[in-house]
C-alpha positions as a LaTeX table, in Angstrom:
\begin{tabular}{lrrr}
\hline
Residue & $x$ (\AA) & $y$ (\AA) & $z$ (\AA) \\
\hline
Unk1 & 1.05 & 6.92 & 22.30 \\
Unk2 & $-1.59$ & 6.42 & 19.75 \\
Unk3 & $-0.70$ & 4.45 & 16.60 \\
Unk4 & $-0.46$ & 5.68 & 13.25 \\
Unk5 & $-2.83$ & 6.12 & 10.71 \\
Unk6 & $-2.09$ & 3.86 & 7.29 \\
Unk7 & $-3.87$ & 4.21 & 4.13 \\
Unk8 & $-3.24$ & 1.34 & 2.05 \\
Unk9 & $-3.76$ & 2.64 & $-1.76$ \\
Unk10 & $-4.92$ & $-0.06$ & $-4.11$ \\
Unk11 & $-5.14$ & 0.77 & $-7.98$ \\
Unk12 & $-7.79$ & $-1.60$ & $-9.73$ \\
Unk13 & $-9.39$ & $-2.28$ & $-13.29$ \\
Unk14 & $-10.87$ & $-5.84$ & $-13.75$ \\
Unk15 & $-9.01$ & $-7.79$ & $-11.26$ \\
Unk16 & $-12.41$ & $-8.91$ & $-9.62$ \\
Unk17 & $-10.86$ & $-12.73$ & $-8.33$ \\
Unk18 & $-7.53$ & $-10.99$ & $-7.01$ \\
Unk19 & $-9.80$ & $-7.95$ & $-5.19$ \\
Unk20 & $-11.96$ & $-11.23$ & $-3.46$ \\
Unk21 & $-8.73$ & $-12.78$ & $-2.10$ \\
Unk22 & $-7.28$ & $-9.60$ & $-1.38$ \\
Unk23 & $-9.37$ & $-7.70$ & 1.15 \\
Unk24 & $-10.36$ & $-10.43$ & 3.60 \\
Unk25 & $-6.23$ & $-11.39$ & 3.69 \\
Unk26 & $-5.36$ & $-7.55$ & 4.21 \\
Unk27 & $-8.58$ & $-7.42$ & 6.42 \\
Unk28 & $-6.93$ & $-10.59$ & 8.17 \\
Unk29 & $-3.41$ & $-9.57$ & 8.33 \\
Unk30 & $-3.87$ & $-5.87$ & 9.41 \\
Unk31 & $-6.41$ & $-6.54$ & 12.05 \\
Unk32 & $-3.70$ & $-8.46$ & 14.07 \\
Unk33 & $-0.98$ & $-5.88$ & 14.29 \\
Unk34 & $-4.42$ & $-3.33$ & 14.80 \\
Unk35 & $-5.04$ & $-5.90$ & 18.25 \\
Unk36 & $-1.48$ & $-5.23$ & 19.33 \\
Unk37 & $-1.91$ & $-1.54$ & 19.16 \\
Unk38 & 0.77 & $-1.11$ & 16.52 \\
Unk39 & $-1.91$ & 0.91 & 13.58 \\
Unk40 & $-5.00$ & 1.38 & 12.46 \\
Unk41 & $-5.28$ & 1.30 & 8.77 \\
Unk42 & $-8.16$ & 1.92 & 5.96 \\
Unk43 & $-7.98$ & 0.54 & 2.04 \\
Unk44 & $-8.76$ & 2.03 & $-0.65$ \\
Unk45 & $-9.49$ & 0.51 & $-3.84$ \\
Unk46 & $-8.82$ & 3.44 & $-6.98$ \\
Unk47 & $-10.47$ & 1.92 & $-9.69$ \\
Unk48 & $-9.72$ & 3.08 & $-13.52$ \\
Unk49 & $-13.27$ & 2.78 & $-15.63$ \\
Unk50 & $-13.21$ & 3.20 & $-19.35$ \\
Unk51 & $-11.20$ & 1.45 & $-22.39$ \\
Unk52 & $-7.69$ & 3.38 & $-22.15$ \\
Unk53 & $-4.12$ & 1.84 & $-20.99$ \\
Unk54 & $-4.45$ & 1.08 & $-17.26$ \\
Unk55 & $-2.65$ & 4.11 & $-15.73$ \\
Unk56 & $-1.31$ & 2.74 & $-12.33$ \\
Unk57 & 0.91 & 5.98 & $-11.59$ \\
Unk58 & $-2.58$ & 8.32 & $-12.28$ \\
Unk59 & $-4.51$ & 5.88 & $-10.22$ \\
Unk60 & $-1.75$ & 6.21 & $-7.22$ \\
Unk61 & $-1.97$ & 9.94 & $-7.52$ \\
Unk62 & $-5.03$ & 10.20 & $-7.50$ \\
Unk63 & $-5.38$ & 8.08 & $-3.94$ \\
Unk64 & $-2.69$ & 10.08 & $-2.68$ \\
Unk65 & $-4.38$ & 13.36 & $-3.57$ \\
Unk66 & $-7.61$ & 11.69 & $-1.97$ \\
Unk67 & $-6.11$ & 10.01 & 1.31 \\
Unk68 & $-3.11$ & 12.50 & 1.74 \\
Unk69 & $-5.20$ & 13.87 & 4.82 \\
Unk70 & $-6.65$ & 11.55 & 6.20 \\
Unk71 & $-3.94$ & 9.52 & 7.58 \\
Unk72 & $-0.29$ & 9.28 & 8.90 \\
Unk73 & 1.70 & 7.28 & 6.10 \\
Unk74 & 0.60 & 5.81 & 3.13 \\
Unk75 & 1.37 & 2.02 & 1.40 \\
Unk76 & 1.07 & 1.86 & $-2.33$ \\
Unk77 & 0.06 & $-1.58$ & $-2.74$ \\
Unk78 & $-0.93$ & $-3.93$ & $-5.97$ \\
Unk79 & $-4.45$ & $-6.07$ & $-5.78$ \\
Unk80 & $-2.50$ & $-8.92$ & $-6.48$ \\
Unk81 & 0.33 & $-9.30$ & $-3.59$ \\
Unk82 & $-0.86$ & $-10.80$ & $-0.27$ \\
Unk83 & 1.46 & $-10.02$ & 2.25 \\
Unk84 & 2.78 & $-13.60$ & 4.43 \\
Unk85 & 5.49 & $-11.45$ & 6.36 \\
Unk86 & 5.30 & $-7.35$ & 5.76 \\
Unk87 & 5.76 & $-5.16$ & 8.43 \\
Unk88 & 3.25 & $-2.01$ & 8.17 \\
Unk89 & 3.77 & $-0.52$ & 10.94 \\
Unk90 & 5.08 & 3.04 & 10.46 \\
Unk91 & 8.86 & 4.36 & 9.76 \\
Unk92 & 9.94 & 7.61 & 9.12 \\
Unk93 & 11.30 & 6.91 & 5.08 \\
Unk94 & 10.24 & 5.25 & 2.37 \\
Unk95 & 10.50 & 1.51 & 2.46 \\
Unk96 & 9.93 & $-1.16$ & 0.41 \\
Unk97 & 8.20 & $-4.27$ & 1.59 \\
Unk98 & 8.85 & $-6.61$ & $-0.87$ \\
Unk99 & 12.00 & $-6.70$ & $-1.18$ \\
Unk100 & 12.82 & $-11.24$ & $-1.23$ \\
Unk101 & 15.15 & $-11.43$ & $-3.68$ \\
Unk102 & 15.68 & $-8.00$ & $-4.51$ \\
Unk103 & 18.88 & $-6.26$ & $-4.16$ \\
Unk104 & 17.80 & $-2.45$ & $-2.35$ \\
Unk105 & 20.13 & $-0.23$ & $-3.38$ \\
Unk106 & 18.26 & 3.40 & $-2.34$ \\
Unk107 & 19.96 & 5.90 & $-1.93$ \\
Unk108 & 18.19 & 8.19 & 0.68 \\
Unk109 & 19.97 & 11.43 & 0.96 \\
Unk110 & 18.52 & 11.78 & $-3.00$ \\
Unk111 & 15.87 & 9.23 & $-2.99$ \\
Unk112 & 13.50 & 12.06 & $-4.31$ \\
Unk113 & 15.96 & 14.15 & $-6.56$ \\
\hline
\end{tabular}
């Protein structure tokens, strides 16, 4: 069975230190669970230009709208998390993955009501 196709959807305005740690840990990271046959991924960095309010939602969007058909699931991801234990690999409903700490309380018969 072939693996799934991720698209990892990074929004970005003047992080430049976090984007240089960043890709070689995802680059890192992913290629492993590529090796084992488990997905085969692609990043991509949606960077904001100008002076107004950093839109992350618009930014997100706008990688959706741009990777939407190119690939089996998508990850919306911040420049400044570096996964130590995530799990990538592809499910069949949305799921966090950070979730240390958190309480998940989704409900997914309504998730998108």
């Amino acid at each position: 069975m072939k693996p799934k196709d991720l698209a990892i959807l990074v929004p970005y305005r003047n992080r430049a230190a976090h984007l240089k740690e960043f890709l070689p840990h995802m680059r890192s990271y992913l290629t492993t669970l590529e090796a084992m046959g488990q997905l085969t991924w692609s990043i991509h960095i949606i960077e904001q230009l100008g002076e107004q309010r950093f839109n992350r939602g618009k930014l997100l969007n706008c990688g959706f709208m741009l990777t939407r058909d190119q690939a089996d699931y998508i990850c919306l991801h911040d420049v400044d998390y570096l996964p130590i234990d995530a799990d990538y690999r592809y499910v069949n409903r949305p799921t966090r993955l950070i979730w240390h700490g958190l309480t998940l309380q989704e409900n997914y018969e309504d998730f998108f009501s």
